[in-house]
mmCIF file of C-alpha atoms and ligand atoms in Angstrom:
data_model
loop_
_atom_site.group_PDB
_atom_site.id
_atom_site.type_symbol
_atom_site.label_atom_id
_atom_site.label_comp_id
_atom_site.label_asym_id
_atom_site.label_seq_id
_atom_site.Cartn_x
_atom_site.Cartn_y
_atom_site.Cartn_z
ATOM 1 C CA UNK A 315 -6.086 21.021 9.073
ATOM 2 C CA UNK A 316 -6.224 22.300 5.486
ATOM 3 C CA UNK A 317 -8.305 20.319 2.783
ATOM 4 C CA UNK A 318 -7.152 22.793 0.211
ATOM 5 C CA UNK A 319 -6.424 20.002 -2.180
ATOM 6 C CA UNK A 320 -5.916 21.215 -5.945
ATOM 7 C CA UNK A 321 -8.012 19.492 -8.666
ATOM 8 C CA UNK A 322 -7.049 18.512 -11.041
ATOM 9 C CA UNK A 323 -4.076 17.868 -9.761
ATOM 10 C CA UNK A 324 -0.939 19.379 -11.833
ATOM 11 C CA UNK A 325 -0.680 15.474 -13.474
ATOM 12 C CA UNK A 326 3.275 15.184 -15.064
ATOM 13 C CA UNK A 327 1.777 12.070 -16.300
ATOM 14 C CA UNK A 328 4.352 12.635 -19.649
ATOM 15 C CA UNK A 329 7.074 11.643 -16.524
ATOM 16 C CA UNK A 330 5.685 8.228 -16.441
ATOM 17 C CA UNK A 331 7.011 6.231 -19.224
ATOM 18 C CA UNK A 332 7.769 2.527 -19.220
ATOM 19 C CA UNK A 333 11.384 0.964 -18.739
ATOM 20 C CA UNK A 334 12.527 -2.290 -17.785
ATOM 21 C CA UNK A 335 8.767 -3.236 -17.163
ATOM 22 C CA UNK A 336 8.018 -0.433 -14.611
ATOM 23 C CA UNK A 337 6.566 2.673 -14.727
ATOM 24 C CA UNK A 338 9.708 5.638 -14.148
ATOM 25 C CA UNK A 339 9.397 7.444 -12.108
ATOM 26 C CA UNK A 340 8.078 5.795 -9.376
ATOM 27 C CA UNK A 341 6.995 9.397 -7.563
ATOM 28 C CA UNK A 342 4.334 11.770 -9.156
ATOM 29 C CA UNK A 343 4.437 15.540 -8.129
ATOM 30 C CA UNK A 344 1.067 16.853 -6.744
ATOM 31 C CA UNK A 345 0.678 20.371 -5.033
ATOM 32 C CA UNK A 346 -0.504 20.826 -1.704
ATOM 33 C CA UNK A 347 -1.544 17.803 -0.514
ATOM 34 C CA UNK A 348 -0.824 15.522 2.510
ATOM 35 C CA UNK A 349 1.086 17.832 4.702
ATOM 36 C CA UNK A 350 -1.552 19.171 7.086
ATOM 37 C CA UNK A 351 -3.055 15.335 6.993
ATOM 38 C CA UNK A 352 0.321 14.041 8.140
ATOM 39 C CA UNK A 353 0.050 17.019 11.210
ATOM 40 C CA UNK A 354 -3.402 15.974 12.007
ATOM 41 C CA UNK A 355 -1.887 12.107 11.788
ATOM 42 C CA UNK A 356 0.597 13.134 14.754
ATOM 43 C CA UNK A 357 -1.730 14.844 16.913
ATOM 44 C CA UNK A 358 -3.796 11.503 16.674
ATOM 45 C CA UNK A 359 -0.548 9.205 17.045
ATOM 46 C CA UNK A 360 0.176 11.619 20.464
ATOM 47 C CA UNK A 361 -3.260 10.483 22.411
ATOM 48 C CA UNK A 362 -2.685 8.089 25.450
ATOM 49 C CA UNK A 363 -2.413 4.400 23.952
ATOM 50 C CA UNK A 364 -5.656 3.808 25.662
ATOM 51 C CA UNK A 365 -7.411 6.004 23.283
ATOM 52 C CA UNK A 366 -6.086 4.901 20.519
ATOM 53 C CA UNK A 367 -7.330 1.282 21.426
ATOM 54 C CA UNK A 368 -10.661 2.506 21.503
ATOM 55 C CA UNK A 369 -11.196 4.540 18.619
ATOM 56 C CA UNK A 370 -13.633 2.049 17.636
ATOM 57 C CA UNK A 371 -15.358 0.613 14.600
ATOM 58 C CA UNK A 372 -14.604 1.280 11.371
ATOM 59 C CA UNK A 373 -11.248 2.480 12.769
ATOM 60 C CA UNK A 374 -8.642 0.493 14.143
ATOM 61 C CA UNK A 375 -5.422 1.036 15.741
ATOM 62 C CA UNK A 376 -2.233 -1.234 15.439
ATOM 63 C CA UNK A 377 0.925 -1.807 16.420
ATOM 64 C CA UNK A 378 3.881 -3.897 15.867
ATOM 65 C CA UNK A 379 2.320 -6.073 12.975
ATOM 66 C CA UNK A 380 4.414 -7.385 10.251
ATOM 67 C CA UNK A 381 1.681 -8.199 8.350
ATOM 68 C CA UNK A 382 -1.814 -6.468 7.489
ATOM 69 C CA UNK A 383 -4.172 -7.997 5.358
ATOM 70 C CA UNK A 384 -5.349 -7.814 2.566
ATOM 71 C CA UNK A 385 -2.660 -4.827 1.628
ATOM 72 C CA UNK A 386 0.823 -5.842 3.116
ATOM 73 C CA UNK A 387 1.465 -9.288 3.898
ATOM 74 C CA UNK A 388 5.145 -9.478 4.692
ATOM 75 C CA UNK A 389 7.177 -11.484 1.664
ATOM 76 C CA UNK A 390 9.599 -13.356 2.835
ATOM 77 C CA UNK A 391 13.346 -12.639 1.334
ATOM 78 C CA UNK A 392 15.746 -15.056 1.907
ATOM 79 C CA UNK A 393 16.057 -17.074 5.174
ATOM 80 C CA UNK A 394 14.758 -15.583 8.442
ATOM 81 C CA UNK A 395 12.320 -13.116 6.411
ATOM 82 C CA UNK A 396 9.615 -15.111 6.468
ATOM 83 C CA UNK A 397 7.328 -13.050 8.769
ATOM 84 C CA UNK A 398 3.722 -13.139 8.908
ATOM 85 C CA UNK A 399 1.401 -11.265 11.529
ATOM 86 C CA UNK A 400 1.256 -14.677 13.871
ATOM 87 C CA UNK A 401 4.716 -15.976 13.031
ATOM 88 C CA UNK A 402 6.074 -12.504 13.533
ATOM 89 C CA UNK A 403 5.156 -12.143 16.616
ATOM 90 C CA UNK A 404 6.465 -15.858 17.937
ATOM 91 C CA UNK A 405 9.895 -15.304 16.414
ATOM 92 C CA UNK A 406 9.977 -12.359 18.373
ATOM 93 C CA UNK A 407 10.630 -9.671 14.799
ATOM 94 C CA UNK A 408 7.357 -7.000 15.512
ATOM 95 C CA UNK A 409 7.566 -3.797 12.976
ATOM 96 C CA UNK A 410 8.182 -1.072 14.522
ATOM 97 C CA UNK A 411 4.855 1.007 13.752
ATOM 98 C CA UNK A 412 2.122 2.201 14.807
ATOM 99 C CA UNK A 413 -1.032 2.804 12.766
ATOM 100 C CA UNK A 414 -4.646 3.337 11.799
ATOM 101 C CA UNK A 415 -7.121 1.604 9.400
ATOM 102 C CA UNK A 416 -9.706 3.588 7.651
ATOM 103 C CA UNK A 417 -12.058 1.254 5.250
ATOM 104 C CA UNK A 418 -13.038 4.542 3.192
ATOM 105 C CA UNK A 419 -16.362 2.873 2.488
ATOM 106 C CA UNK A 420 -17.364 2.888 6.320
ATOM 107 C CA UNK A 421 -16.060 5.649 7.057
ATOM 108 C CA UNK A 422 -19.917 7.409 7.482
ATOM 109 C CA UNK A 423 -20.449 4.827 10.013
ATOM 110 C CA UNK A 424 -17.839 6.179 12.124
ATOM 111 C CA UNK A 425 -20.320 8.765 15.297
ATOM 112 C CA UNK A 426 -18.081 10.709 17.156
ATOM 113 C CA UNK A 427 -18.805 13.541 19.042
ATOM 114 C CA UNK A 428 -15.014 14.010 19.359
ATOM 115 C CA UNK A 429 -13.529 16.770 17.949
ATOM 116 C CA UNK A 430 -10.502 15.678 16.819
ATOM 117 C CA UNK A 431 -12.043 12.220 15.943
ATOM 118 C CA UNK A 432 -14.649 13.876 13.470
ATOM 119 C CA UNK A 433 -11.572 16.392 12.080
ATOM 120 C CA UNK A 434 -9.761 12.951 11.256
ATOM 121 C CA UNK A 435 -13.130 11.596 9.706
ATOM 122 C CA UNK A 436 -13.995 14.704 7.897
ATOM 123 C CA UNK A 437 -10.153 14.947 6.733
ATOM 124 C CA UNK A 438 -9.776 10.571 5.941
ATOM 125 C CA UNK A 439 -13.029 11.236 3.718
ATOM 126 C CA UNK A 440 -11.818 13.963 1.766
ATOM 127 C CA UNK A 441 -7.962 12.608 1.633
ATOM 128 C CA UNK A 442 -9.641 9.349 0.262
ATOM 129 C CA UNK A 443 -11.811 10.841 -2.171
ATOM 130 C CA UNK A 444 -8.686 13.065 -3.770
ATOM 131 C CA UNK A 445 -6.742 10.364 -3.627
ATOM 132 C CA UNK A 446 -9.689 7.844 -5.452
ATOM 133 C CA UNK A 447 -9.306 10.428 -8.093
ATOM 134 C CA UNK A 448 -5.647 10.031 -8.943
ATOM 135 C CA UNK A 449 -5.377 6.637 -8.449
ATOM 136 C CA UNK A 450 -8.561 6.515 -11.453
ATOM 137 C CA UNK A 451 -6.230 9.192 -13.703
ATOM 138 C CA UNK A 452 -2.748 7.061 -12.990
ATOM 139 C CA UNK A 453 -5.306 3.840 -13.913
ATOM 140 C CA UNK A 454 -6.109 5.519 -16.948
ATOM 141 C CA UNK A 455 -2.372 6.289 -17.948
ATOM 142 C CA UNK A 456 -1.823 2.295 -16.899
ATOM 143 C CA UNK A 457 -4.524 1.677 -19.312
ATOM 144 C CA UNK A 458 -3.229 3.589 -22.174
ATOM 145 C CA UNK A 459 -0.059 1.764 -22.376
ATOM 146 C CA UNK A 460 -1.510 -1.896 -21.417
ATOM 147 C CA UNK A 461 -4.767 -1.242 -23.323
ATOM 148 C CA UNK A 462 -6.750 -3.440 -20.919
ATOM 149 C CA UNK A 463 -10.401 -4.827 -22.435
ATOM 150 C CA UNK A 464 -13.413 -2.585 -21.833
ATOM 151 C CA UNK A 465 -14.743 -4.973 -19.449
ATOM 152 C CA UNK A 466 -11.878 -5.087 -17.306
ATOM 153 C CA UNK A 467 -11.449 -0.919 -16.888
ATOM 154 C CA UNK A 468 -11.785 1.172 -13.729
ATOM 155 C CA UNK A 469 -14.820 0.475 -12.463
ATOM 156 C CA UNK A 470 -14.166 -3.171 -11.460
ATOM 157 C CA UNK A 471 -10.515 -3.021 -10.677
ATOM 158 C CA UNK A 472 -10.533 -0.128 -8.941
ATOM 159 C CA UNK A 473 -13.446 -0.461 -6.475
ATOM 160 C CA UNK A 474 -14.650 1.902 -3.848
ATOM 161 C CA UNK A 475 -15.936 -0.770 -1.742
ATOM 162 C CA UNK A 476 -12.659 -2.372 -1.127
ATOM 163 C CA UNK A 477 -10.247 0.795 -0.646
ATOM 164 C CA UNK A 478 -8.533 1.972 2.510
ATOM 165 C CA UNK A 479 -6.629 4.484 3.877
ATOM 166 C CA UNK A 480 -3.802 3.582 6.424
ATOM 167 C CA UNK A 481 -1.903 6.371 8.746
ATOM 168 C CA UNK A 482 1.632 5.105 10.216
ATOM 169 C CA UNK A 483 3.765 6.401 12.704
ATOM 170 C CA UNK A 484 7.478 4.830 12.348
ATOM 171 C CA UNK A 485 8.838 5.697 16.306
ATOM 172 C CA UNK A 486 12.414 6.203 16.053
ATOM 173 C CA UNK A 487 14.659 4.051 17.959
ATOM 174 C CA UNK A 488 18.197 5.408 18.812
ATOM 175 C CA UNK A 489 19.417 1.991 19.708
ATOM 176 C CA UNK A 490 21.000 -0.550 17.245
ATOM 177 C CA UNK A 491 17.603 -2.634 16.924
ATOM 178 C CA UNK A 492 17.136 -5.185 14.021
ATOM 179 C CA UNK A 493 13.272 -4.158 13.633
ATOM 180 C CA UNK A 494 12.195 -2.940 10.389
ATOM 181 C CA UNK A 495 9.762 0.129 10.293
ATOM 182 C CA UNK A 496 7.666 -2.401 8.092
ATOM 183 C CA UNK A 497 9.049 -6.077 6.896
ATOM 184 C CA UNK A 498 9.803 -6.980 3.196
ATOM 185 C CA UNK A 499 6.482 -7.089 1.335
ATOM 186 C CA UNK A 500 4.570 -6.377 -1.953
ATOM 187 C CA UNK A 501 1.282 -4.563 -1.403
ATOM 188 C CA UNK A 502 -1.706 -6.843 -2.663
ATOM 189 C CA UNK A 503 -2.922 -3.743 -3.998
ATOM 190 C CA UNK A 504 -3.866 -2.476 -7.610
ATOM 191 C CA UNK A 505 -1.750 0.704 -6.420
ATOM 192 C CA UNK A 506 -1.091 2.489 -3.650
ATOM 193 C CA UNK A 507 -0.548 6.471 -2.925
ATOM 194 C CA UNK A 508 1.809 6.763 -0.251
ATOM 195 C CA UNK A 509 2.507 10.152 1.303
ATOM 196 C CA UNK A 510 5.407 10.466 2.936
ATOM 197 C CA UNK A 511 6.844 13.110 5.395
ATOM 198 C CA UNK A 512 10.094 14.237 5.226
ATOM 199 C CA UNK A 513 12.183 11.619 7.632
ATOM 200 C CA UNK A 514 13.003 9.106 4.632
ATOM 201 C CA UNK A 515 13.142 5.684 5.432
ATOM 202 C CA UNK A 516 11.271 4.026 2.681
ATOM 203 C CA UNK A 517 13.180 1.684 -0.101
ATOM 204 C CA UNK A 518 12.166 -0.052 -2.779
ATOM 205 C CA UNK A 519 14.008 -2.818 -4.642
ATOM 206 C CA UNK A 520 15.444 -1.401 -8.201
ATOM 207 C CA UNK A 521 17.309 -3.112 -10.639
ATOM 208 C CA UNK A 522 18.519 -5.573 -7.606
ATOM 209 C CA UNK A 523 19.124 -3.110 -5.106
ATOM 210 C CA UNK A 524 17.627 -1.798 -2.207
ATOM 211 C CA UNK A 525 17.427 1.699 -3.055
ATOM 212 C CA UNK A 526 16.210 4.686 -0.969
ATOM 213 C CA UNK A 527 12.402 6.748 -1.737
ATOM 214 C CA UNK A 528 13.553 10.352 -0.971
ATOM 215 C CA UNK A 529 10.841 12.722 0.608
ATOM 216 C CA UNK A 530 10.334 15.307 -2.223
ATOM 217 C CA UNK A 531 8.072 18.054 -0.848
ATOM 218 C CA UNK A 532 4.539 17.855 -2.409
ATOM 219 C CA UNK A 533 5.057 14.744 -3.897
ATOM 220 C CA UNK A 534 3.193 11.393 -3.736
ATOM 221 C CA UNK A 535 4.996 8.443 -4.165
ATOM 222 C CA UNK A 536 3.073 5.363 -6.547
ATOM 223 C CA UNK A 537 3.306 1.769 -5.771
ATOM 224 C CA UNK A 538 2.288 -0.777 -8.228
ATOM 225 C CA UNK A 539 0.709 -3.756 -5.793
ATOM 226 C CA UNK A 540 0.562 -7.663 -7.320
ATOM 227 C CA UNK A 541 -2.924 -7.016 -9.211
ATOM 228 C CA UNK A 542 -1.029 -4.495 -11.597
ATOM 229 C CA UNK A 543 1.616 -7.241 -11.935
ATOM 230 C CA UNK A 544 -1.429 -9.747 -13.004
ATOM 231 C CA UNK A 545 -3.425 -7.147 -15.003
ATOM 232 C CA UNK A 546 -0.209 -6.139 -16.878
ATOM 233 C CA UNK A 547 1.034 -9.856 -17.593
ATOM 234 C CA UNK A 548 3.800 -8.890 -15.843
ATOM 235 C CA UNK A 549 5.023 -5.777 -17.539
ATOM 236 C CA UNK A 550 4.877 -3.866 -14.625
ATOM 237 C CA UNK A 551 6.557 -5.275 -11.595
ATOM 238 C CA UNK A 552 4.871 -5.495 -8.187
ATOM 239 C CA UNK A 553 7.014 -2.926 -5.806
ATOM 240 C CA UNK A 554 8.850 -5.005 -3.662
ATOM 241 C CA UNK A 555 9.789 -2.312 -0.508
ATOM 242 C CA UNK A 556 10.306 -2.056 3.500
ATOM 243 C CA UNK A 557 10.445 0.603 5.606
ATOM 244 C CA UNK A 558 13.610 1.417 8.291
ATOM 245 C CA UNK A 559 13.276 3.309 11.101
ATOM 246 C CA UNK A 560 15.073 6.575 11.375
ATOM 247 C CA UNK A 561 17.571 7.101 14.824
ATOM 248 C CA UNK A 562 16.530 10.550 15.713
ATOM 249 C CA UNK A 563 13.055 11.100 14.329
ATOM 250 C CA UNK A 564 9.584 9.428 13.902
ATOM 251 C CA UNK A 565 8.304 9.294 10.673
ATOM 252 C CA UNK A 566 4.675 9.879 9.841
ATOM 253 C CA UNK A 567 3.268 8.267 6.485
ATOM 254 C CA UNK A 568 -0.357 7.925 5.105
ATOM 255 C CA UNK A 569 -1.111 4.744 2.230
ATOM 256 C CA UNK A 570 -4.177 4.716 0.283
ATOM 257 C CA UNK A 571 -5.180 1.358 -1.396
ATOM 258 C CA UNK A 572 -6.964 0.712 -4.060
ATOM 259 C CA UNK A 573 -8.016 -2.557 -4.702
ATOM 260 C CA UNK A 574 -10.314 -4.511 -7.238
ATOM 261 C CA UNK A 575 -13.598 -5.724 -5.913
ATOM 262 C CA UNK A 576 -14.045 -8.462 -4.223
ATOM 263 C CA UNK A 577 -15.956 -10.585 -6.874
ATOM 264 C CA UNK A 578 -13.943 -8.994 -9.734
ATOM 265 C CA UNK A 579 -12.201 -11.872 -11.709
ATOM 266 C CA UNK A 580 -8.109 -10.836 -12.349
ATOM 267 C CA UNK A 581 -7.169 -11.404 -15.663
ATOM 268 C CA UNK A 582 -3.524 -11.961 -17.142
ATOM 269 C CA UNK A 583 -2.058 -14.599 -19.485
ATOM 270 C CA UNK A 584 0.289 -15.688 -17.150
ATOM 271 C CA UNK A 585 -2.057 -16.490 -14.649
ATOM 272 C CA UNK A 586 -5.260 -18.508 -13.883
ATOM 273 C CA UNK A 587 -8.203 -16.351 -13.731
ATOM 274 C CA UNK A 588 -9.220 -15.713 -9.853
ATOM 275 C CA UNK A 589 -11.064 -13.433 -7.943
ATOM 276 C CA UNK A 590 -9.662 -10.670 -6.116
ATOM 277 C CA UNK A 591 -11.287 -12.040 -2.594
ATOM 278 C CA UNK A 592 -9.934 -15.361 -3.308
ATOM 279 C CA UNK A 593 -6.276 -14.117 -3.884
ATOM 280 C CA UNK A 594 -6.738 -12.261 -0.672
ATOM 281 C CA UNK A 595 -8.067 -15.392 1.420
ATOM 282 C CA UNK A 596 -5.223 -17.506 0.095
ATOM 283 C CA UNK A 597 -2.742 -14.647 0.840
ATOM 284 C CA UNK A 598 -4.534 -15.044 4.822
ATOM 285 C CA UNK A 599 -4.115 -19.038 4.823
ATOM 286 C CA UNK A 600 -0.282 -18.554 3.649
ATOM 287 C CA UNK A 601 0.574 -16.358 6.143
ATOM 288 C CA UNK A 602 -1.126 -18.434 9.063
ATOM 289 C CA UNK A 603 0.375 -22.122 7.603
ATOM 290 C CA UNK A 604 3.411 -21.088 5.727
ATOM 291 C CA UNK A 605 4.165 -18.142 7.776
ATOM 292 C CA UNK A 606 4.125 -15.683 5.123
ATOM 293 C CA UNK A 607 3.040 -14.139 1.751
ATOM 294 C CA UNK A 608 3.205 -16.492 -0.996
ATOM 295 C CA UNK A 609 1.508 -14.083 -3.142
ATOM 296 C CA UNK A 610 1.330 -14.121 -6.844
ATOM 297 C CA UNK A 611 3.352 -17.573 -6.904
ATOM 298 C CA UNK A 612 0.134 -19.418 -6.332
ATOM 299 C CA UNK A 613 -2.096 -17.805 -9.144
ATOM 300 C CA UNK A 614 0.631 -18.507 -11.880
ATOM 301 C CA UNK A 615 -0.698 -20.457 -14.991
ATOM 302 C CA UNK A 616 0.748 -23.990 -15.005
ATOM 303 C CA UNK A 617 2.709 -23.630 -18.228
ATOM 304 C CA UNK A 618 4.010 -20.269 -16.785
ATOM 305 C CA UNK A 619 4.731 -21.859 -13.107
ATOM 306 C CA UNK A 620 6.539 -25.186 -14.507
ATOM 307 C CA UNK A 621 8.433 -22.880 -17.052
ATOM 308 C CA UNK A 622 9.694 -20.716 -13.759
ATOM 309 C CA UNK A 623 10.482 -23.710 -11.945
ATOM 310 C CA UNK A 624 12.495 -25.404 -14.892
ATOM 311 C CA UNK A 625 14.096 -21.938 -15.310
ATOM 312 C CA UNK A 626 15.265 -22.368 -11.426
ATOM 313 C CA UNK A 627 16.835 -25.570 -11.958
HETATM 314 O O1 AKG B 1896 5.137 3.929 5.255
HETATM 315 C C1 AKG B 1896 5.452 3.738 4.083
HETATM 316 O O2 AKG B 1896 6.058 4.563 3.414
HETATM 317 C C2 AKG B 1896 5.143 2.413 3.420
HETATM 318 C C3 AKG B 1896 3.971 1.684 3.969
HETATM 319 C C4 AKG B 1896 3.735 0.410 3.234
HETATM 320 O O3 AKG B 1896 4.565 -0.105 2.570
HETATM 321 C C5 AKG B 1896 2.417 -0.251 3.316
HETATM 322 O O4 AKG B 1896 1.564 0.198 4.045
HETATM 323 O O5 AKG B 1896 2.188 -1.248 2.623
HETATM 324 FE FE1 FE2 B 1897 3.591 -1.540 1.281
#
């Protein structure tokens, strides 16, 4: 385990520019970070499932969820997309992954006397705190081309409280199986940091294709979750993505995602002012009546909603 992390990090932020309403490119080169996390990540992913079931509180371990709240709520696609953690499960379509969920703000409440349960807390803490700081210097490059108000900077819509940290491990499957690594979704993010080893797998939607996030050594890759879309009026694009599942190897990722706080009222002209928590309970409801994400859809201003639905007819 290395927690040689480089700060400031080597920003290329003049590689970020704006085009068709998204931020290009969507990766962002850092050096030396991640790799020695995503090691320590497979050690953890190798203990006897019993183990993992009890790490205990703030951690948890899952497995085959389509959906995780608040961040990834599976979006449903088209017909027989329309996944959420409950209906998922009944329709028989489980992700294949495996994971953990660090809430960075517990974290100190984590006692271990395990050694390579305080490594992981030690190395979560610092990986979170790194990544807290690039996710406030992208925010600030966000800012500079939306030129958000004062008020509505950093500190609110990027909270500490509400952040997390998630390690996956995608198992690979040499048999023709019609799981997903992880479903169709948006992240309900502001962004995420998603570091990625070298199996591939991840895709993101682009210009109305799915099209493939190659592992580039040393390099982070940047979604933009549905509170950019809302802070942004819709300039920048939520990142609609999945995740397949490689036939030979496993693939080992780590997301960190930041999130406004809870109480922090979302701003954008083309939709009604809520608060973050309330988008996220709605998001909960949706997938447990509806069966999945709704999302953004439900926060639209009137005008903008009836103008969308007279658009679709
Ligand atoms: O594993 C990945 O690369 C993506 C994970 C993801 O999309 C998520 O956690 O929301
Ligand atoms: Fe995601």
């Amino acid at each position: 385990m290395s927690l040689q992390y480089s700060y400031p990090p080597p920003f290329r932020h003049h590689t970020l520019h704006l085009q068709d309403g998204k931020l290009q490119p969507s990766s962002y080169p850092v050096s030396a970070v991640g790799l020695d996390d995503l090691e320590l990540a497979g050690r953890l992913f190798s203990l006897p499932f019993q183990a993992k079931e009890l790490l205990g509180s703030p951690l948890s371990y899952f497995w085959g969820t389509p959906v995780l709240t608040p961040s990834g709520a599976a979006l449903g696609l088209g017909l027989g997309h329309g996944v959420g953690p409950h209906a998922g499960a009944a329709a028989g379509r489980v992700n294949w992954v495996e994971g953990l969920n660090a809430p960075l703000c517990k974290l100190p409440e984590l006692k271990t006397k395990d050694p390579l349960l305080s490594s992981l807390r030690y190395c979560l803490q610092e990986y979170g705190t790194h990544m807290g700081r690039i996710a406030t210097s992208l925010f600030h490059i966000v800012d500079e081309v939306l030129n958000l108000q004062p008020k509505m900077k950093r500190g609110s819509y990027l909270s500490e409280s509400t952040g997390f940290v998630r390690v996956y491990r995608y198992p690979h499957c040499s048999q023709q199986i019609s799981h997903l690594g992880m479903d169709v979704h948006t992240d309900s993010s502001m962004l995420t940091i998603l570091c990625q080893d070298d199996v591939g797998g991840l895709k993101v939607i682009r210009d109305a294709n799915w099209t493939p996030v190659r592992p580039i050594p040393s390099t982070l890759v940047i979604n933009l979750g549905d509170m950019m879309q809302v802070v942004s009026n819709d300039k920048f694009k939520s990142a609609i993505h999945k995740v397949k599942i490689n036939e030979q190897k496993d693939r080992i990722s780590i997301g960190h995602f930041v999130f406004p706080g809870d109480d922090v009222v979302i701003q954008g002209s083309n939709y009604r002012p809520f608060k973050y928590k309330e988008f996220q309970d709605q998001v909960q409801r949706d997938v447990k009546t509806v069966g999945y994400k709704v999302g953004l859809q439900r926060f639209r201003s009137e005008t903008e909603f009836s103008e969308m639905n007279n658009k679709g007819k």
